[in-house]
PDB file of C-alpha atoms in Angstrom:
ATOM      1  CA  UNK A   1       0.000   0.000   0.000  1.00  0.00           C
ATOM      2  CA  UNK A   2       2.965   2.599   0.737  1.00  0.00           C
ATOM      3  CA  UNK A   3       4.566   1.920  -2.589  1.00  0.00           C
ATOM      4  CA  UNK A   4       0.889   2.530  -4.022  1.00  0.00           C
ATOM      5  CA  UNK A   5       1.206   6.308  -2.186  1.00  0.00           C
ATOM      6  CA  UNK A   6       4.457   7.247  -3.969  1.00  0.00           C
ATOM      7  CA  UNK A   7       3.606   5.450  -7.264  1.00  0.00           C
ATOM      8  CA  UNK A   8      -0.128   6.862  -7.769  1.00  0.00           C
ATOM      9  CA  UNK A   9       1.239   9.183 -10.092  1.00  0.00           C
ATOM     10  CA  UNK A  10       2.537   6.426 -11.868  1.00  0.00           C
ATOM     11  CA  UNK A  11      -0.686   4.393 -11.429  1.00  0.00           C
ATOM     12  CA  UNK A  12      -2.447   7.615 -13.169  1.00  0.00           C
ATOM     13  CA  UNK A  13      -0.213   7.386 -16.131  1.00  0.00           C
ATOM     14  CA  UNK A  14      -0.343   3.986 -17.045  1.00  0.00           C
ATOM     15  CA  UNK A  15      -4.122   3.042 -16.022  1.00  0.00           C
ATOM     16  CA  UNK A  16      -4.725   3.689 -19.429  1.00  0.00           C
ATOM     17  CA  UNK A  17      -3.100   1.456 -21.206  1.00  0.00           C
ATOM     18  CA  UNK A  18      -4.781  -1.314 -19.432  1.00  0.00           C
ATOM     19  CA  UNK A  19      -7.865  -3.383 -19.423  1.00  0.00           C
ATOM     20  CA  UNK A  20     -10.534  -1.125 -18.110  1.00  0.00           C
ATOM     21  CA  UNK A  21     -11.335  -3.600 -15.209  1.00  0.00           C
ATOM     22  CA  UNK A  22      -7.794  -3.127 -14.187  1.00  0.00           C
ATOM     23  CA  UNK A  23      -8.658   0.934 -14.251  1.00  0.00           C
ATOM     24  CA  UNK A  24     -11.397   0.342 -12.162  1.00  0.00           C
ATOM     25  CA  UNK A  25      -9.176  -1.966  -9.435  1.00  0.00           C
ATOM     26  CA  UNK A  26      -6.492   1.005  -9.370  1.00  0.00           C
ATOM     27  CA  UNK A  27      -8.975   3.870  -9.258  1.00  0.00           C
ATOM     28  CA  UNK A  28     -10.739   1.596  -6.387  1.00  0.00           C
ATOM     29  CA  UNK A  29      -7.109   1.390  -4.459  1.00  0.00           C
ATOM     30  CA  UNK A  30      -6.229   4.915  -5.215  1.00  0.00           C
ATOM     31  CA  UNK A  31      -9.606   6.133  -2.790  1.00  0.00           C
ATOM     32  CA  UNK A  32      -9.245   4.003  -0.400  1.00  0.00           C
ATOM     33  CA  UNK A  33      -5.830   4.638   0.690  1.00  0.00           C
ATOM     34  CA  UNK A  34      -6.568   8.471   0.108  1.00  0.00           C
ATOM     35  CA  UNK A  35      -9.773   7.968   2.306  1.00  0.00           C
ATOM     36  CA  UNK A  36      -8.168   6.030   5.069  1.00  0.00           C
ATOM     37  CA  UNK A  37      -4.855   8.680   4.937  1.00  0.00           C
ATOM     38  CA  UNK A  38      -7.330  11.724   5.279  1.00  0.00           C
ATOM     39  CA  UNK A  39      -9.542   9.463   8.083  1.00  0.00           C
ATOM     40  CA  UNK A  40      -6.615   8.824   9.937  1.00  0.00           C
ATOM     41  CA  UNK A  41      -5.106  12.477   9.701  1.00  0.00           C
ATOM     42  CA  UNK A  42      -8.685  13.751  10.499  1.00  0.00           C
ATOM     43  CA  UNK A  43      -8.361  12.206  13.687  1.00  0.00           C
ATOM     44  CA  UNK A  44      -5.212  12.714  14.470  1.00  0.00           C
ATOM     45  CA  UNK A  45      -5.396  16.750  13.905  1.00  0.00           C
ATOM     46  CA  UNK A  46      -8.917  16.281  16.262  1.00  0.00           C
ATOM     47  CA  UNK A  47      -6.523  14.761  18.836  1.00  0.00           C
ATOM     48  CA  UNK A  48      -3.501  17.061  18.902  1.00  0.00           C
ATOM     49  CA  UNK A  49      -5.969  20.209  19.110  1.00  0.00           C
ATOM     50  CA  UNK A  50      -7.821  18.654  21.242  1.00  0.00           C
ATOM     51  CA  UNK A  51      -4.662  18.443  23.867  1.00  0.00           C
ATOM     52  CA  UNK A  52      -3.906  22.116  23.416  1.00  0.00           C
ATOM     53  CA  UNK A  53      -6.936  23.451  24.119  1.00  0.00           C
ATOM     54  CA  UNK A  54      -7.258  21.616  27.657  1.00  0.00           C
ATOM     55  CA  UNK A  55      -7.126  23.690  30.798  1.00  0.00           C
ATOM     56  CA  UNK A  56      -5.308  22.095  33.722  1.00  0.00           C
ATOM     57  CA  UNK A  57      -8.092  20.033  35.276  1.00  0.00           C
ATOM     58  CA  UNK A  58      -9.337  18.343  31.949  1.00  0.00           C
ATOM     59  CA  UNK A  59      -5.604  17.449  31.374  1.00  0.00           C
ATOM     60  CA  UNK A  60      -5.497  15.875  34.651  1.00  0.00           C
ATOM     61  CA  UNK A  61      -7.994  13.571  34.019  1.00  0.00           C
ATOM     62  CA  UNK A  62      -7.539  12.766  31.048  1.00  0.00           C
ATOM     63  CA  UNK A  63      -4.019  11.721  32.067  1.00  0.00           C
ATOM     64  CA  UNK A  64      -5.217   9.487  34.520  1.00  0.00           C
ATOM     65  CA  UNK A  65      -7.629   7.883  33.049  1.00  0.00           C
ATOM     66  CA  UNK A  66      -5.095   6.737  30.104  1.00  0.00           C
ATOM     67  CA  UNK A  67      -2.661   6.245  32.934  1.00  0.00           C
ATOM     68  CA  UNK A  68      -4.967   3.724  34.520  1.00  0.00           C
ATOM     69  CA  UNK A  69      -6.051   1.933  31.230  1.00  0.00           C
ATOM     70  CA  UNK A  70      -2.670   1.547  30.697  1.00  0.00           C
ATOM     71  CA  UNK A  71      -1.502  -0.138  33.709  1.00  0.00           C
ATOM     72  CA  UNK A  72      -4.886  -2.577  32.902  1.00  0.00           C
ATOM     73  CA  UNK A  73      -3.652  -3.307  29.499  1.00  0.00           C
ATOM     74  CA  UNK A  74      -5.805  -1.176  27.605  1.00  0.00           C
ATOM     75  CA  UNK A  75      -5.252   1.050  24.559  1.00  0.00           C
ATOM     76  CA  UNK A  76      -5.306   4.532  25.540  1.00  0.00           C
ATOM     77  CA  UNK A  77      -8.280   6.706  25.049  1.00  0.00           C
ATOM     78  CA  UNK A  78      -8.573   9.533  22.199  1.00  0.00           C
ATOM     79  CA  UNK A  79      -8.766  13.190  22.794  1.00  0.00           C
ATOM     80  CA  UNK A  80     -12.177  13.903  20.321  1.00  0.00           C
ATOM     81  CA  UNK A  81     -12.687  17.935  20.479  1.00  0.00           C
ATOM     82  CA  UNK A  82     -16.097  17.610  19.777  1.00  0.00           C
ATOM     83  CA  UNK A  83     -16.698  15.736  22.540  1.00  0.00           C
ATOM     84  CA  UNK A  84     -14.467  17.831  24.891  1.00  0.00           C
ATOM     85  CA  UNK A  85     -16.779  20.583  24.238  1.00  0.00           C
ATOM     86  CA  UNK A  86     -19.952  19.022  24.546  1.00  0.00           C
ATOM     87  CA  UNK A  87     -18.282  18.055  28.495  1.00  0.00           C
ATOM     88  CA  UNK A  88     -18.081  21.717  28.916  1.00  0.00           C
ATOM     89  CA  UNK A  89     -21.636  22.336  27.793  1.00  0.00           C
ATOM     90  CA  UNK A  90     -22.600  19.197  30.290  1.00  0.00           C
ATOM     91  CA  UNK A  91     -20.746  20.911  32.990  1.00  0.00           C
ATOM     92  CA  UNK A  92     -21.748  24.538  32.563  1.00  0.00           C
ATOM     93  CA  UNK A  93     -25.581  23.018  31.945  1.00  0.00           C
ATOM     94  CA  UNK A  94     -25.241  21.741  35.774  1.00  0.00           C
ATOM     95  CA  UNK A  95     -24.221  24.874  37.079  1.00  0.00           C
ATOM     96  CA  UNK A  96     -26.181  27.195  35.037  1.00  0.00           C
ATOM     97  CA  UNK A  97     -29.282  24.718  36.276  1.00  0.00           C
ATOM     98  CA  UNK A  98     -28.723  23.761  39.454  1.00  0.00           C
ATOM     99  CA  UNK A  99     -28.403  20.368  38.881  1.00  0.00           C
ATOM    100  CA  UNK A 100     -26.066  17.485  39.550  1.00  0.00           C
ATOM    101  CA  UNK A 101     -27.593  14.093  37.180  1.00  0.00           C
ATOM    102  CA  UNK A 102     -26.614  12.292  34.474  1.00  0.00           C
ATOM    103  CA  UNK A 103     -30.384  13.433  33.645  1.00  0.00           C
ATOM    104  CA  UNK A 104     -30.481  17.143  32.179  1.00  0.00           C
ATOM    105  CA  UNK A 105     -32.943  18.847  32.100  1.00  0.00           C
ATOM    106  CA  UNK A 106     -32.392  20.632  28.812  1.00  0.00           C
ATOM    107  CA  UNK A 107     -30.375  17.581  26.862  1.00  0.00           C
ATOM    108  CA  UNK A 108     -31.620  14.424  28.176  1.00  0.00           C
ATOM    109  CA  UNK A 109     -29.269  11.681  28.677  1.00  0.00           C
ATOM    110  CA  UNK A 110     -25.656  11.414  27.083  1.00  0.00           C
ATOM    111  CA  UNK A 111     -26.880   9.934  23.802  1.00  0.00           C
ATOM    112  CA  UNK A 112     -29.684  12.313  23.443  1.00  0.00           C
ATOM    113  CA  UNK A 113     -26.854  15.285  23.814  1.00  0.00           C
ATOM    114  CA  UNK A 114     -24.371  13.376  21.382  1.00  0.00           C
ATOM    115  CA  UNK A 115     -27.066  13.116  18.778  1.00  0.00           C
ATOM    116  CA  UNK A 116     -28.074  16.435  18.795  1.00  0.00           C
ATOM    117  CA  UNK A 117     -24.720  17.381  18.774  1.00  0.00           C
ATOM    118  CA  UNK A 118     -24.786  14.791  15.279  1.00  0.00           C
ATOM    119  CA  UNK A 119     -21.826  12.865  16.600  1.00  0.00           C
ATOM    120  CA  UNK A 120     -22.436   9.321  15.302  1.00  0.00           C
ATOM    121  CA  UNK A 121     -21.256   6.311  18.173  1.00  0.00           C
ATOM    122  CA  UNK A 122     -22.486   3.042  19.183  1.00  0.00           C
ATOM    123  CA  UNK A 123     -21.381   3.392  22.585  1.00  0.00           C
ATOM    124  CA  UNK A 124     -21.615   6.660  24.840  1.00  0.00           C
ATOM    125  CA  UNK A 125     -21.489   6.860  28.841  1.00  0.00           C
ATOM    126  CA  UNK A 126     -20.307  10.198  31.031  1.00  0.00           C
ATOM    127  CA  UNK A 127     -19.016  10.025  34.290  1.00  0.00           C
ATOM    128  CA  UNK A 128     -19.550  13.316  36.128  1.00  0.00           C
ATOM    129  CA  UNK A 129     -18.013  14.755  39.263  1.00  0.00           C
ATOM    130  CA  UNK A 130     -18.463  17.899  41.441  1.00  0.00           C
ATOM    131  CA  UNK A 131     -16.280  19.576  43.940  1.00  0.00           C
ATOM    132  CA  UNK A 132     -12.443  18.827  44.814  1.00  0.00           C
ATOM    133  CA  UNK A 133      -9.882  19.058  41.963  1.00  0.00           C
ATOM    134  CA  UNK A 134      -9.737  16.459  38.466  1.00  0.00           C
ATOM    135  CA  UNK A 135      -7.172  13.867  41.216  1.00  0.00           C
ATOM    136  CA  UNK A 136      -9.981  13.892  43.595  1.00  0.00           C
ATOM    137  CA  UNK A 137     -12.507  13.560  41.146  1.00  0.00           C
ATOM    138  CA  UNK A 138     -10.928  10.433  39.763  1.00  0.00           C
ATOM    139  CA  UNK A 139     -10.193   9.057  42.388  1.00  0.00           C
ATOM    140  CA  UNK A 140     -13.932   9.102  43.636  1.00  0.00           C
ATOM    141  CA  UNK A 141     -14.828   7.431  39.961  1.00  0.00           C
ATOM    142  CA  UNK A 142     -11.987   4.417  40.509  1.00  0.00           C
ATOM    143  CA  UNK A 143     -13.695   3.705  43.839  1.00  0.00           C
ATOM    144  CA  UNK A 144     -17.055   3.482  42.273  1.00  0.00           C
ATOM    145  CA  UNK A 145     -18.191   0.647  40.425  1.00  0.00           C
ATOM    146  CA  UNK A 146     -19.771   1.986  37.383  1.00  0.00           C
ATOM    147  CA  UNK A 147     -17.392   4.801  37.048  1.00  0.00           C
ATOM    148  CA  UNK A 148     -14.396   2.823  36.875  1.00  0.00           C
ATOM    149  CA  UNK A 149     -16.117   0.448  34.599  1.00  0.00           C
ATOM    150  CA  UNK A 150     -16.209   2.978  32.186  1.00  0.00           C
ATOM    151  CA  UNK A 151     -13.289   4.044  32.816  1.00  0.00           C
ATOM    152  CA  UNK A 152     -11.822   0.994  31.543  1.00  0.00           C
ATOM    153  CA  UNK A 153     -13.992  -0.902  29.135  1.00  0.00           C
ATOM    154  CA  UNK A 154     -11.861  -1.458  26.288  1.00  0.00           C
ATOM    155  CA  UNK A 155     -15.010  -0.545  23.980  1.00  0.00           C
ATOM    156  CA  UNK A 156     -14.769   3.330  24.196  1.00  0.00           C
ATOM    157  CA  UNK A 157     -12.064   4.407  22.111  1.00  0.00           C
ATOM    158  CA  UNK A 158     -12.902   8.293  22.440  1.00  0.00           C
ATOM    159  CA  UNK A 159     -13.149  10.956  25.122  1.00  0.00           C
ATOM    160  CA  UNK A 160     -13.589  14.398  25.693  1.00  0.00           C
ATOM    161  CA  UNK A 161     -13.307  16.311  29.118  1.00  0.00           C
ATOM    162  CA  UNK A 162     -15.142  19.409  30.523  1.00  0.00           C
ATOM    163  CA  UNK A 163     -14.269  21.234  33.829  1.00  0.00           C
ATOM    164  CA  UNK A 164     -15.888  24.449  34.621  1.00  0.00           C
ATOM    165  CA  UNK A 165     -15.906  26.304  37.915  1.00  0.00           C
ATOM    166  CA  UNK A 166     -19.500  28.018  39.408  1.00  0.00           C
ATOM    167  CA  UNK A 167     -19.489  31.764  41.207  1.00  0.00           C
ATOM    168  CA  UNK A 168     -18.879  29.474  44.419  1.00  0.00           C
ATOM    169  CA  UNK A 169     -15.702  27.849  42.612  1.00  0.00           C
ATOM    170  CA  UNK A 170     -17.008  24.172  42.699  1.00  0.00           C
ATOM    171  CA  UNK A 171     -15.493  22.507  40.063  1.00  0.00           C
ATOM    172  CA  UNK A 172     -18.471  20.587  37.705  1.00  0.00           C
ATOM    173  CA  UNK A 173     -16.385  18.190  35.681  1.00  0.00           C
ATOM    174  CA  UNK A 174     -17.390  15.775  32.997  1.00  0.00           C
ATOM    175  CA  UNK A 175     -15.780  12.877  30.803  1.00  0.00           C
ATOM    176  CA  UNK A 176     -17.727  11.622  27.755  1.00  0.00           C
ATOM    177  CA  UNK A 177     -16.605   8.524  26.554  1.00  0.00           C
ATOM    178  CA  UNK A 178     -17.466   7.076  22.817  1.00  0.00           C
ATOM    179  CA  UNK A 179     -17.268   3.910  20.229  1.00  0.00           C
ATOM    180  CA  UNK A 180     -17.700   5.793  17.211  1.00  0.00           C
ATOM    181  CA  UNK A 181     -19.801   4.589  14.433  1.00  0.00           C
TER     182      UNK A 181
END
């Protein structure tokens, strides 16, 4: 497949002179490395801005929790900016409505929010925390059950953090993890 990347414009010059279902085979090769290289680099630009637009807190836990899947065996979680943002919008929705559920009032549950948002996955689960600091806050979801079960179930592949701070400074902080479609 690499030698197809630096030959395509070699597989452009010659596809002509061959039978056309040969054209077809190369033309069929040709967009589906070009799809998977601008799939892969779509994600991959997602992920490194992603990482530079975390504060302090959603660094923090998003360290740990790849930290911990690590030491379990598991592939590290994804950085999806989408996602990160929609965490925010979780948080700041519990503070701005004096709530603390995995029920909101104005989005509904996690996949209702992720749909609206039109972020296709198979999988979605938050775990949400309030008060303390993003150590404390993990900590709290590794002592519980169902947080550290999503924490490490090998089935999310994506994430996305948001910590915001009410006129109190309590820290609302939120971790949305995905399968993709």
């Amino acid at each position: 497949m690499v030698h197809l990347l630096y030959s395509g414009h070699h597989i452009a010059r010659t596809w002509r002179r061959q039978a056309p279902e040969s054209n077809v085979m190369h033309l069929f090769f040709l967009q589906l490395i070009y799809s998977n290289m601008l799939s892969y680099h779509r994600a991959r630009l997602n992920h490194i801005l992603s990482k530079a637009a975390l504060n302090n807190q959603e660094w923090t836990l998003f360290g740990l929790a790849n930290r911990e899947r690590k030491w379990a065996g598991l592939q590290p979680l994804w950085l999806n900016a989408r996602l990160t943002l929609l965490a925010r919008l979780k948080s700041q929705d519990m503070i701005n409505d004096r709530y603390f559920s995995h029920q909101s009032p104005r989005f509904g549950r996690i996949g209702n929010l992720l749909r609206t948002a039109g972020i296709p996955f198979t999988l979605a689960a938050e775990n949400i925390s309030r008060g303390g600091n993003a150590r404390s806050a993990f900590s709290a979801f590794m002592q519980s059950s169902g947080h550290r079960r999503k924490i490490l179930d090998p089935r999310y592949t994506q994430t996305g953090v948001g910590a915001r701070t009410d006129e109190r400074r309590v820290l609302f902080m939120t971790q949305i993890f995905v399968r993709p479609k």
